[in-house]
Amino acid sequence: ADISQIMDRSDADVRGVKKDKAPAAAHTVAGTAAPAVAKSSSSKAITKTSGAPAKSGSSAKLVSGEAKSLQEVFSKFTAGAAEMDGRVWAKFAKDCGVVNKKCTNTDIDLIFAKVKTNPSARKISYLQFMDGLKQCAAKRGEELAKLEASILEAGGPSFSGTVAEANKFHDD
């Protein structure tokens, strides 16, 4: 083997593979190629929060559709569980627009503490959830029906995060 052929990297890409040659099969174990993994797309719509094209660190938001009942909203936030804890109650209030200038995050926490039947309890049931909504509506100075309509319009939890830009060095 001629050493000049080994050391010549002028026509190589970043991994040291010559451009005119095809790279060897990636992820091989004892001569057998690993099966390809298919990526499935999400059934929910991902919407960008800004109208600009996707850049490094751009925001994306997964939004639920409208709900038919408050029981459905409760179920979406609790992932089907019978009870809701304080963290999920606070997320519900923020995502569904219950929090405003008149009804703050602190008020949401205090209402959660009031609707619990047992002071040592950490979760509330659906009936206590409904009682909490009545107190939120009173705190906001509006009728429960108006608050319920805005909650049903929001539909459920919203998940937000960032979308990474394309990276040629990523090995997937």
PDB file of C-alpha atoms in Angstrom, residues 69-78 82-85 88-93 96 98 111-112 115-116 123-137 144 147-148 151-152:
ATOM      1  CA  SER A  69     -67.343  18.664  27.774  1.00  0.00           C
ATOM      2  CA  LEU A  70     -65.442  19.693  30.894  1.00  0.00           C
ATOM      3  CA  GLN A  71     -65.167  15.995  31.778  1.00  0.00           C
ATOM      4  CA  GLU A  72     -63.219  15.509  28.516  1.00  0.00           C
ATOM      5  CA  VAL A  73     -60.898  18.436  29.360  1.00  0.00           C
ATOM      6  CA  PHE A  74     -60.355  17.017  32.863  1.00  0.00           C
ATOM      7  CA  SER A  75     -59.570  13.617  31.365  1.00  0.00           C
ATOM      8  CA  LYS A  76     -57.101  15.093  28.855  1.00  0.00           C
ATOM      9  CA  PHE A  77     -55.171  16.925  31.552  1.00  0.00           C
ATOM     10  CA  THR A  78     -55.101  13.946  33.934  1.00  0.00           C
ATOM     11  CA  ALA A  82     -59.684  10.004  38.290  1.00  0.00           C
ATOM     12  CA  GLU A  83     -57.880  12.776  40.186  1.00  0.00           C
ATOM     13  CA  MET A  84     -55.836  15.891  39.395  1.00  0.00           C
ATOM     14  CA  ASP A  85     -52.877  17.199  41.397  1.00  0.00           C
ATOM     15  CA  VAL A  88     -51.791  19.735  36.616  1.00  0.00           C
ATOM     16  CA  TRP A  89     -54.444  22.147  37.999  1.00  0.00           C
ATOM     17  CA  ALA A  90     -52.014  25.046  37.503  1.00  0.00           C
ATOM     18  CA  LYS A  91     -51.157  23.849  33.959  1.00  0.00           C
ATOM     19  CA  PHE A  92     -54.873  23.547  33.191  1.00  0.00           C
ATOM     20  CA  ALA A  93     -55.482  27.117  34.374  1.00  0.00           C
ATOM     21  CA  CYS A  96     -57.051  27.125  29.091  1.00  0.00           C
ATOM     22  CA  VAL A  98     -58.291  30.810  33.315  1.00  0.00           C
ATOM     23  CA  ILE A 111     -58.398  27.822  45.085  1.00  0.00           C
ATOM     24  CA  PHE A 112     -56.852  24.356  44.706  1.00  0.00           C
ATOM     25  CA  VAL A 115     -61.453  22.790  47.172  1.00  0.00           C
ATOM     26  CA  LYS A 116     -59.559  19.838  48.673  1.00  0.00           C
ATOM     27  CA  LYS A 123     -55.301  15.569  44.540  1.00  0.00           C
ATOM     28  CA  ILE A 124     -58.830  16.667  43.681  1.00  0.00           C
ATOM     29  CA  SER A 125     -61.678  14.762  42.034  1.00  0.00           C
ATOM     30  CA  TYR A 126     -63.825  15.933  39.123  1.00  0.00           C
ATOM     31  CA  LEU A 127     -66.503  17.308  41.487  1.00  0.00           C
ATOM     32  CA  GLN A 128     -63.867  19.325  43.362  1.00  0.00           C
ATOM     33  CA  PHE A 129     -62.508  20.452  39.966  1.00  0.00           C
ATOM     34  CA  MET A 130     -65.975  21.816  39.106  1.00  0.00           C
ATOM     35  CA  ASP A 131     -66.152  23.586  42.492  1.00  0.00           C
ATOM     36  CA  GLY A 132     -62.744  25.110  41.752  1.00  0.00           C
ATOM     37  CA  LEU A 133     -64.004  26.375  38.394  1.00  0.00           C
ATOM     38  CA  LYS A 134     -66.943  28.075  40.135  1.00  0.00           C
ATOM     39  CA  GLN A 135     -64.499  29.828  42.476  1.00  0.00           C
ATOM     40  CA  CYS A 136     -62.280  30.838  39.526  1.00  0.00           C
ATOM     41  CA  ALA A 137     -65.298  32.322  37.716  1.00  0.00           C
ATOM     42  CA  LEU A 144     -69.339  30.018  35.034  1.00  0.00           C
ATOM     43  CA  LEU A 147     -65.500  30.532  31.667  1.00  0.00           C
ATOM     44  CA  GLU A 148     -66.650  27.041  30.665  1.00  0.00           C
ATOM     45  CA  ILE A 151     -62.111  26.302  28.530  1.00  0.00           C
ATOM     46  CA  LEU A 152     -63.950  24.123  26.001  1.00  0.00           C
TER      47      LEU A 152
END
